[in-house]
């Protein structure tokens, strides 16, 4: 009898093994033939009240100082994208900025703390940056000529941009050649000359920001939090004095660096409300040379990791009693100029739009993308100025997602990232879906709940609350959908498709229309594999959106 059971067990094991192999082959064969699955999910929205409120001009992009000689890992990706040599007469460039009306543009970056400003009585030669590996940041001091400042402001005025200028915060300090702390107070005299000239010329500046990546442990050099707070108070006094009698005074912004909880807390406590905006930088994907950037972008747990930074800064600001707002002042995802065909390709819109959505849920008011143009992470191609996929993602966000942020959770798969805002300048709400799954299309239902906690803040829903299902559609209602996909299904393509059509500028440099498809609301919301979907529901009325 034991022998019989042994033989039966052996045969069963063989059949189980053959079944598993056969089933595996069927799965592989199915995937090879492009047959994919579809699953159902539910997006749950708390429409009772807002969990955050962004600036109306939430989208921001940066312009940097890096000259053509800036190279990373053997690649020189900056060409003529510097503030000192950028072609301001390029029609695509002008149209790309005007399409936002307005676009916030932050002028700054690593070399801003080595820039001196030409003044009308300036005695020294105004020379550009020069490559020198023995210097801090591997470049010599550079100079902004007043003539170039005039040209830049003429462009900003024509394009209706809102300008944030990053001031040199190392001026007057003593610091080592590499690493360590900077000693001494900020010398504001050169900055004052530029600010006074700017006011005299009638140039509109949205904000003056002090320093770049000098907080916490710093990048190359650091400044202590108490000293930085003192310097920010100097800048506040300077702005109040120079802009006396001017109706709209610029915002004072600081510190413009990587988040360090203890440093930021001490800085905010000591700054005595001298700053209007607290800025921090994000490069959570690591170095641009990393060959695993795509895998990181497609990993929901990796994307969730940066939520702690947003949460901590929001809590510090709330507990301090300051009136300052939180901004992301610079975010390129992957530092050292990004990665060609990743940070300037379709796949990066998964990271970028998720960042915009996540930051907004933590009451971040503005999000500045590194860069508008320059490096391998520009919204525009560095040499042709043609928009990269993320440009269109930013423009759609700007036009569709309103200021009021709604608590949102998606149930069904962790590969869907979902965000909802009250619609921008129209009735209803706008939802954003990001499908990180290359094998699964998701059919999404919508549920409106009177009490719900956002999934980035709380891992589990609040049970025992009454679910309210509002009439999001009726037999005659329609919705507007914007389906974003990669050309030929290639995630690393630099061509984005909107509702199946490529987005391309025309021969005159005009930005294409971003028209939706109109769908009957009785149809299910379908989020295709490896795609992004904006859905505008005009017929939905929520208390938070009044």
GROMACS .gro file of C-alpha atoms in nm, residues 39-331:
model
  293
   39UNK     CA    1  -0.893   4.448  -1.430
   40UNK     CA    2  -1.150   4.658  -1.249
   41UNK     CA    3  -1.067   4.919  -0.988
   42UNK     CA    4  -1.229   5.201  -0.795
   43UNK     CA    5  -1.110   5.554  -0.735
   44UNK     CA    6  -1.253   5.691  -0.410
   45UNK     CA    7  -1.277   6.068  -0.373
   46UNK     CA    8  -1.361   6.265  -0.061
   47UNK     CA    9  -1.538   6.569  -0.198
   48UNK     CA   10  -1.633   6.720   0.135
   49UNK     CA   11  -1.330   6.947   0.181
   50UNK     CA   12  -0.987   7.018   0.037
   51UNK     CA   13  -0.667   6.857   0.169
   52UNK     CA   14  -0.445   7.111  -0.006
   53UNK     CA   15  -0.452   7.422  -0.221
   54UNK     CA   16  -0.190   7.504  -0.481
   55UNK     CA   17  -0.103   7.835  -0.642
   56UNK     CA   18  -0.299   7.899  -0.962
   57UNK     CA   19   0.040   7.900  -1.134
   58UNK     CA   20   0.152   7.575  -0.970
   59UNK     CA   21   0.368   7.473  -1.268
   60UNK     CA   22   0.716   7.622  -1.263
   61UNK     CA   23   1.033   7.546  -1.461
   62UNK     CA   24   1.395   7.651  -1.423
   63UNK     CA   25   1.661   7.813  -1.634
   64UNK     CA   26   2.020   7.744  -1.530
   65UNK     CA   27   2.364   7.901  -1.561
   66UNK     CA   28   2.557   7.595  -1.686
   67UNK     CA   29   2.776   7.675  -1.989
   68UNK     CA   30   2.837   7.429  -2.278
   69UNK     CA   31   3.145   7.295  -2.099
   70UNK     CA   32   2.929   7.141  -1.825
   71UNK     CA   33   2.967   6.764  -1.871
   72UNK     CA   34   2.856   6.459  -1.670
   73UNK     CA   35   2.979   6.102  -1.717
   74UNK     CA   36   3.149   6.203  -2.043
   75UNK     CA   37   2.838   6.367  -2.192
   76UNK     CA   38   2.796   6.742  -2.239
   77UNK     CA   39   2.420   6.800  -2.248
   78UNK     CA   40   2.378   7.174  -2.199
   79UNK     CA   41   2.472   7.326  -2.535
   80UNK     CA   42   2.358   7.693  -2.539
   81UNK     CA   43   2.085   7.664  -2.274
   82UNK     CA   44   2.252   7.895  -2.020
   83UNK     CA   45   2.090   8.216  -1.903
   84UNK     CA   46   2.392   8.385  -2.061
   85UNK     CA   47   2.364   8.237  -2.411
   86UNK     CA   48   2.010   8.102  -2.460
   87UNK     CA   49   1.849   8.205  -2.791
   88UNK     CA   50   1.568   8.429  -2.674
   89UNK     CA   51   1.448   8.489  -3.032
   90UNK     CA   52   1.352   8.127  -3.092
   91UNK     CA   53   0.980   8.117  -3.182
   92UNK     CA   54   0.917   7.773  -3.034
   93UNK     CA   55   1.070   7.887  -2.706
   94UNK     CA   56   0.851   8.197  -2.690
   95UNK     CA   57   0.535   8.006  -2.782
   96UNK     CA   58   0.613   7.729  -2.533
   97UNK     CA   59   0.628   7.977  -2.244
   98UNK     CA   60   0.331   8.185  -2.363
   99UNK     CA   61   0.111   7.873  -2.377
  100UNK     CA   62   0.096   7.877  -1.996
  101UNK     CA   63   0.021   8.246  -1.947
  102UNK     CA   64   0.172   8.250  -1.696
  103UNK     CA   65   0.460   8.011  -1.639
  104UNK     CA   66   0.672   8.060  -1.331
  105UNK     CA   67   1.043   8.049  -1.424
  106UNK     CA   68   1.307   8.011  -1.157
  107UNK     CA   69   1.651   8.144  -1.261
  108UNK     CA   70   1.923   7.964  -1.069
  109UNK     CA   71   2.118   7.650  -1.007
  110UNK     CA   72   2.460   7.550  -0.878
  111UNK     CA   73   2.655   7.835  -1.038
  112UNK     CA   74   2.420   8.107  -0.910
  113UNK     CA   75   2.639   8.126  -0.598
  114UNK     CA   76   2.935   8.218  -0.821
  115UNK     CA   77   2.759   8.488  -1.024
  116UNK     CA   78   2.836   8.857  -0.981
  117UNK     CA   79   2.612   9.121  -1.134
  118UNK     CA   80   2.738   9.402  -1.350
  119UNK     CA   81   2.634   9.743  -1.220
  120UNK     CA   82   2.635  10.082  -1.386
  121UNK     CA   83   2.952  10.177  -1.196
  122UNK     CA   84   3.108   9.828  -1.210
  123UNK     CA   85   3.485   9.854  -1.246
  124UNK     CA   86   3.580   9.488  -1.300
  125UNK     CA   87   3.554   9.311  -1.640
  126UNK     CA   88   3.224   9.122  -1.675
  127UNK     CA   89   3.357   8.784  -1.786
  128UNK     CA   90   3.169   8.455  -1.836
  129UNK     CA   91   3.229   8.128  -1.649
  130UNK     CA   92   3.541   7.932  -1.739
  131UNK     CA   93   3.608   7.565  -1.674
  132UNK     CA   94   3.855   7.510  -1.389
  133UNK     CA   95   3.853   7.178  -1.202
  134UNK     CA   96   4.033   7.328  -0.901
  135UNK     CA   97   3.752   7.578  -0.838
  136UNK     CA   98   3.436   7.519  -0.634
  137UNK     CA   99   3.178   7.361  -0.866
  138UNK     CA  100   3.463   7.326  -1.125
  139UNK     CA  101   3.401   7.671  -1.277
  140UNK     CA  102   3.541   8.016  -1.214
  141UNK     CA  103   3.327   8.310  -1.113
  142UNK     CA  104   3.095   8.438  -1.386
  143UNK     CA  105   2.917   8.765  -1.449
  144UNK     CA  106   2.569   8.872  -1.557
  145UNK     CA  107   2.595   9.177  -1.786
  146UNK     CA  108   2.319   9.432  -1.747
  147UNK     CA  109   2.260   9.415  -2.121
  148UNK     CA  110   2.178   9.045  -2.088
  149UNK     CA  111   1.953   9.116  -1.789
  150UNK     CA  112   1.767   9.364  -2.010
  151UNK     CA  113   1.728   9.101  -2.286
  152UNK     CA  114   1.602   8.839  -2.044
  153UNK     CA  115   1.345   9.075  -1.896
  154UNK     CA  116   1.222   9.175  -2.241
  155UNK     CA  117   1.159   8.805  -2.310
  156UNK     CA  118   0.989   8.750  -1.974
  157UNK     CA  119   0.764   9.048  -2.035
  158UNK     CA  120   0.662   8.930  -2.383
  159UNK     CA  121   0.603   8.571  -2.270
  160UNK     CA  122   0.416   8.680  -1.954
  161UNK     CA  123   0.644   8.468  -1.735
  162UNK     CA  124   0.664   8.509  -1.358
  163UNK     CA  125   1.032   8.535  -1.263
  164UNK     CA  126   1.205   8.403  -0.952
  165UNK     CA  127   1.571   8.508  -0.942
  166UNK     CA  128   1.823   8.312  -0.736
  167UNK     CA  129   2.077   8.540  -0.571
  168UNK     CA  130   2.441   8.459  -0.494
  169UNK     CA  131   2.439   8.366  -0.123
  170UNK     CA  132   2.814   8.295  -0.096
  171UNK     CA  133   2.916   8.653  -0.171
  172UNK     CA  134   3.130   8.785   0.115
  173UNK     CA  135   3.177   8.452   0.289
  174UNK     CA  136   3.499   8.257   0.338
  175UNK     CA  137   3.476   7.892   0.242
  176UNK     CA  138   3.708   7.601   0.163
  177UNK     CA  139   3.785   7.488  -0.189
  178UNK     CA  140   3.584   7.169  -0.144
  179UNK     CA  141   3.324   7.082   0.120
  180UNK     CA  142   3.298   7.225   0.470
  181UNK     CA  143   3.117   7.526   0.612
  182UNK     CA  144   3.113   7.878   0.476
  183UNK     CA  145   3.213   8.136   0.736
  184UNK     CA  146   3.076   8.485   0.779
  185UNK     CA  147   2.763   8.680   0.687
  186UNK     CA  148   2.623   8.732   0.339
  187UNK     CA  149   2.746   9.048   0.163
  188UNK     CA  150   2.431   9.186   0.002
  189UNK     CA  151   2.585   9.488  -0.172
  190UNK     CA  152   2.610   9.336  -0.521
  191UNK     CA  153   2.260   9.188  -0.495
  192UNK     CA  154   2.129   9.526  -0.384
  193UNK     CA  155   2.277   9.686  -0.696
  194UNK     CA  156   2.094   9.438  -0.919
  195UNK     CA  157   1.767   9.475  -0.728
  196UNK     CA  158   1.780   9.856  -0.744
  197UNK     CA  159   1.856   9.846  -1.118
  198UNK     CA  160   1.564   9.604  -1.167
  199UNK     CA  161   1.323   9.837  -0.987
  200UNK     CA  162   1.448  10.142  -1.174
  201UNK     CA  163   1.388   9.967  -1.506
  202UNK     CA  164   1.040   9.861  -1.403
  203UNK     CA  165   1.108   9.488  -1.438
  204UNK     CA  166   0.859   9.268  -1.259
  205UNK     CA  167   1.010   9.004  -1.032
  206UNK     CA  168   0.785   8.750  -0.862
  207UNK     CA  169   1.043   8.654  -0.603
  208UNK     CA  170   1.407   8.686  -0.495
  209UNK     CA  171   1.553   8.357  -0.373
  210UNK     CA  172   1.866   8.340  -0.159
  211UNK     CA  173   2.120   8.070  -0.242
  212UNK     CA  174   2.125   7.725  -0.396
  213UNK     CA  175   2.181   7.395  -0.212
  214UNK     CA  176   2.374   7.544   0.079
  215UNK     CA  177   2.141   7.413   0.352
  216UNK     CA  178   2.178   7.097   0.557
  217UNK     CA  179   2.500   6.922   0.461
  218UNK     CA  180   2.515   7.134   0.145
  219UNK     CA  181   2.647   7.043  -0.198
  220UNK     CA  182   3.014   7.143  -0.205
  221UNK     CA  183   2.972   7.394   0.076
  222UNK     CA  184   2.717   7.461   0.348
  223UNK     CA  185   2.585   7.748   0.561
  224UNK     CA  186   2.459   7.707   0.917
  225UNK     CA  187   2.083   7.744   0.968
  226UNK     CA  188   2.109   8.036   1.213
  227UNK     CA  189   2.335   8.229   0.977
  228UNK     CA  190   2.106   8.155   0.682
  229UNK     CA  191   1.807   8.280   0.880
  230UNK     CA  192   1.995   8.600   0.961
  231UNK     CA  193   2.087   8.647   0.594
  232UNK     CA  194   1.725   8.593   0.489
  233UNK     CA  195   1.620   8.870   0.727
  234UNK     CA  196   1.875   9.097   0.555
  235UNK     CA  197   1.719   9.014   0.219
  236UNK     CA  198   1.372   9.086   0.357
  237UNK     CA  199   1.484   9.427   0.484
  238UNK     CA  200   1.649   9.502   0.151
  239UNK     CA  201   1.339   9.413  -0.050
  240UNK     CA  202   1.114   9.618   0.179
  241UNK     CA  203   1.344   9.921   0.147
  242UNK     CA  204   1.405   9.911  -0.229
  243UNK     CA  205   1.041   9.835  -0.312
  244UNK     CA  206   0.899  10.097  -0.078
  245UNK     CA  207   0.599  10.253  -0.249
  246UNK     CA  208   0.580   9.978  -0.511
  247UNK     CA  209   0.237   9.816  -0.515
  248UNK     CA  210   0.344   9.455  -0.568
  249UNK     CA  211   0.650   9.355  -0.370
  250UNK     CA  212   0.839   9.037  -0.466
  251UNK     CA  213   0.834   8.737  -0.239
  252UNK     CA  214   1.141   8.653  -0.030
  253UNK     CA  215   1.231   8.289  -0.091
  254UNK     CA  216   1.481   8.060   0.083
  255UNK     CA  217   1.680   7.833   0.127
  256UNK     CA  218   1.662   7.643  -0.206
  257UNK     CA  219   1.829   7.315  -0.111
  258UNK     CA  220   1.781   6.954  -0.008
  259UNK     CA  221   1.549   6.889   0.283
  260UNK     CA  222   1.710   6.826   0.620
  261UNK     CA  223   1.447   6.817   0.895
  262UNK     CA  224   1.652   6.959   1.182
  263UNK     CA  225   1.817   7.227   0.964
  264UNK     CA  226   1.485   7.338   0.810
  265UNK     CA  227   1.310   7.347   1.147
  266UNK     CA  228   1.580   7.564   1.304
  267UNK     CA  229   1.593   7.787   0.997
  268UNK     CA  230   1.216   7.843   0.992
  269UNK     CA  231   1.202   7.905   1.368
  270UNK     CA  232   1.484   8.159   1.354
  271UNK     CA  233   1.378   8.337   1.032
  272UNK     CA  234   1.097   8.520   1.217
  273UNK     CA  235   0.860   8.522   0.918
  274UNK     CA  236   1.122   8.695   0.702
  275UNK     CA  237   1.059   8.445   0.421
  276UNK     CA  238   0.737   8.405   0.224
  277UNK     CA  239   0.836   8.075   0.066
  278UNK     CA  240   1.043   7.781   0.189
  279UNK     CA  241   1.194   7.589  -0.104
  280UNK     CA  242   1.346   7.243  -0.124
  281UNK     CA  243   1.494   7.032  -0.407
  282UNK     CA  244   1.415   6.676  -0.518
  283UNK     CA  245   1.638   6.430  -0.706
  284UNK     CA  246   1.500   6.112  -0.554
  285UNK     CA  247   1.593   5.884  -0.847
  286UNK     CA  248   1.967   5.918  -0.787
  287UNK     CA  249   2.241   5.993  -1.041
  288UNK     CA  250   2.162   6.034  -1.410
  289UNK     CA  251   2.413   5.762  -1.494
  290UNK     CA  252   2.198   5.498  -1.320
  291UNK     CA  253   2.088   5.228  -1.567
  292UNK     CA  254   1.786   5.138  -1.351
  293UNK     CA  255   1.598   5.466  -1.371
  294UNK     CA  256   1.308   5.320  -1.570
  295UNK     CA  257   1.262   5.039  -1.318
  296UNK     CA  258   1.257   5.293  -1.034
  297UNK     CA  259   0.998   5.508  -1.213
  298UNK     CA  260   0.770   5.206  -1.265
  299UNK     CA  261   0.797   5.092  -0.901
  300UNK     CA  262   0.508   5.228  -0.687
  301UNK     CA  263   0.695   5.169  -0.361
  302UNK     CA  264   0.991   5.366  -0.488
  303UNK     CA  265   0.768   5.656  -0.594
  304UNK     CA  266   0.605   5.656  -0.249
  305UNK     CA  267   0.942   5.698  -0.078
  306UNK     CA  268   0.961   6.075  -0.123
  307UNK     CA  269   0.622   6.131   0.045
  308UNK     CA  270   0.801   6.142   0.380
  309UNK     CA  271   0.986   6.459   0.277
  310UNK     CA  272   0.663   6.636   0.180
  311UNK     CA  273   0.495   6.520   0.501
  312UNK     CA  274   0.781   6.630   0.727
  313UNK     CA  275   0.811   6.976   0.574
  314UNK     CA  276   0.435   7.031   0.589
  315UNK     CA  277   0.435   6.939   0.958
  316UNK     CA  278   0.733   7.166   1.037
  317UNK     CA  279   0.564   7.461   0.868
  318UNK     CA  280   0.232   7.400   1.044
  319UNK     CA  281   0.389   7.357   1.388
  320UNK     CA  282   0.613   7.664   1.354
  321UNK     CA  283   0.330   7.911   1.307
  322UNK     CA  284   0.501   8.066   1.007
  323UNK     CA  285   0.295   8.202   0.719
  324UNK     CA  286   0.554   8.076   0.470
  325UNK     CA  287   0.443   7.839   0.195
  326UNK     CA  288   0.625   7.526   0.080
  327UNK     CA  289   0.758   7.502  -0.277
  328UNK     CA  290   0.960   7.248  -0.465
  329UNK     CA  291   1.217   7.492  -0.597
  330UNK     CA  292   1.403   7.248  -0.823
  331UNK     CA  293   1.330   6.890  -0.924
   0.00000   0.00000   0.00000
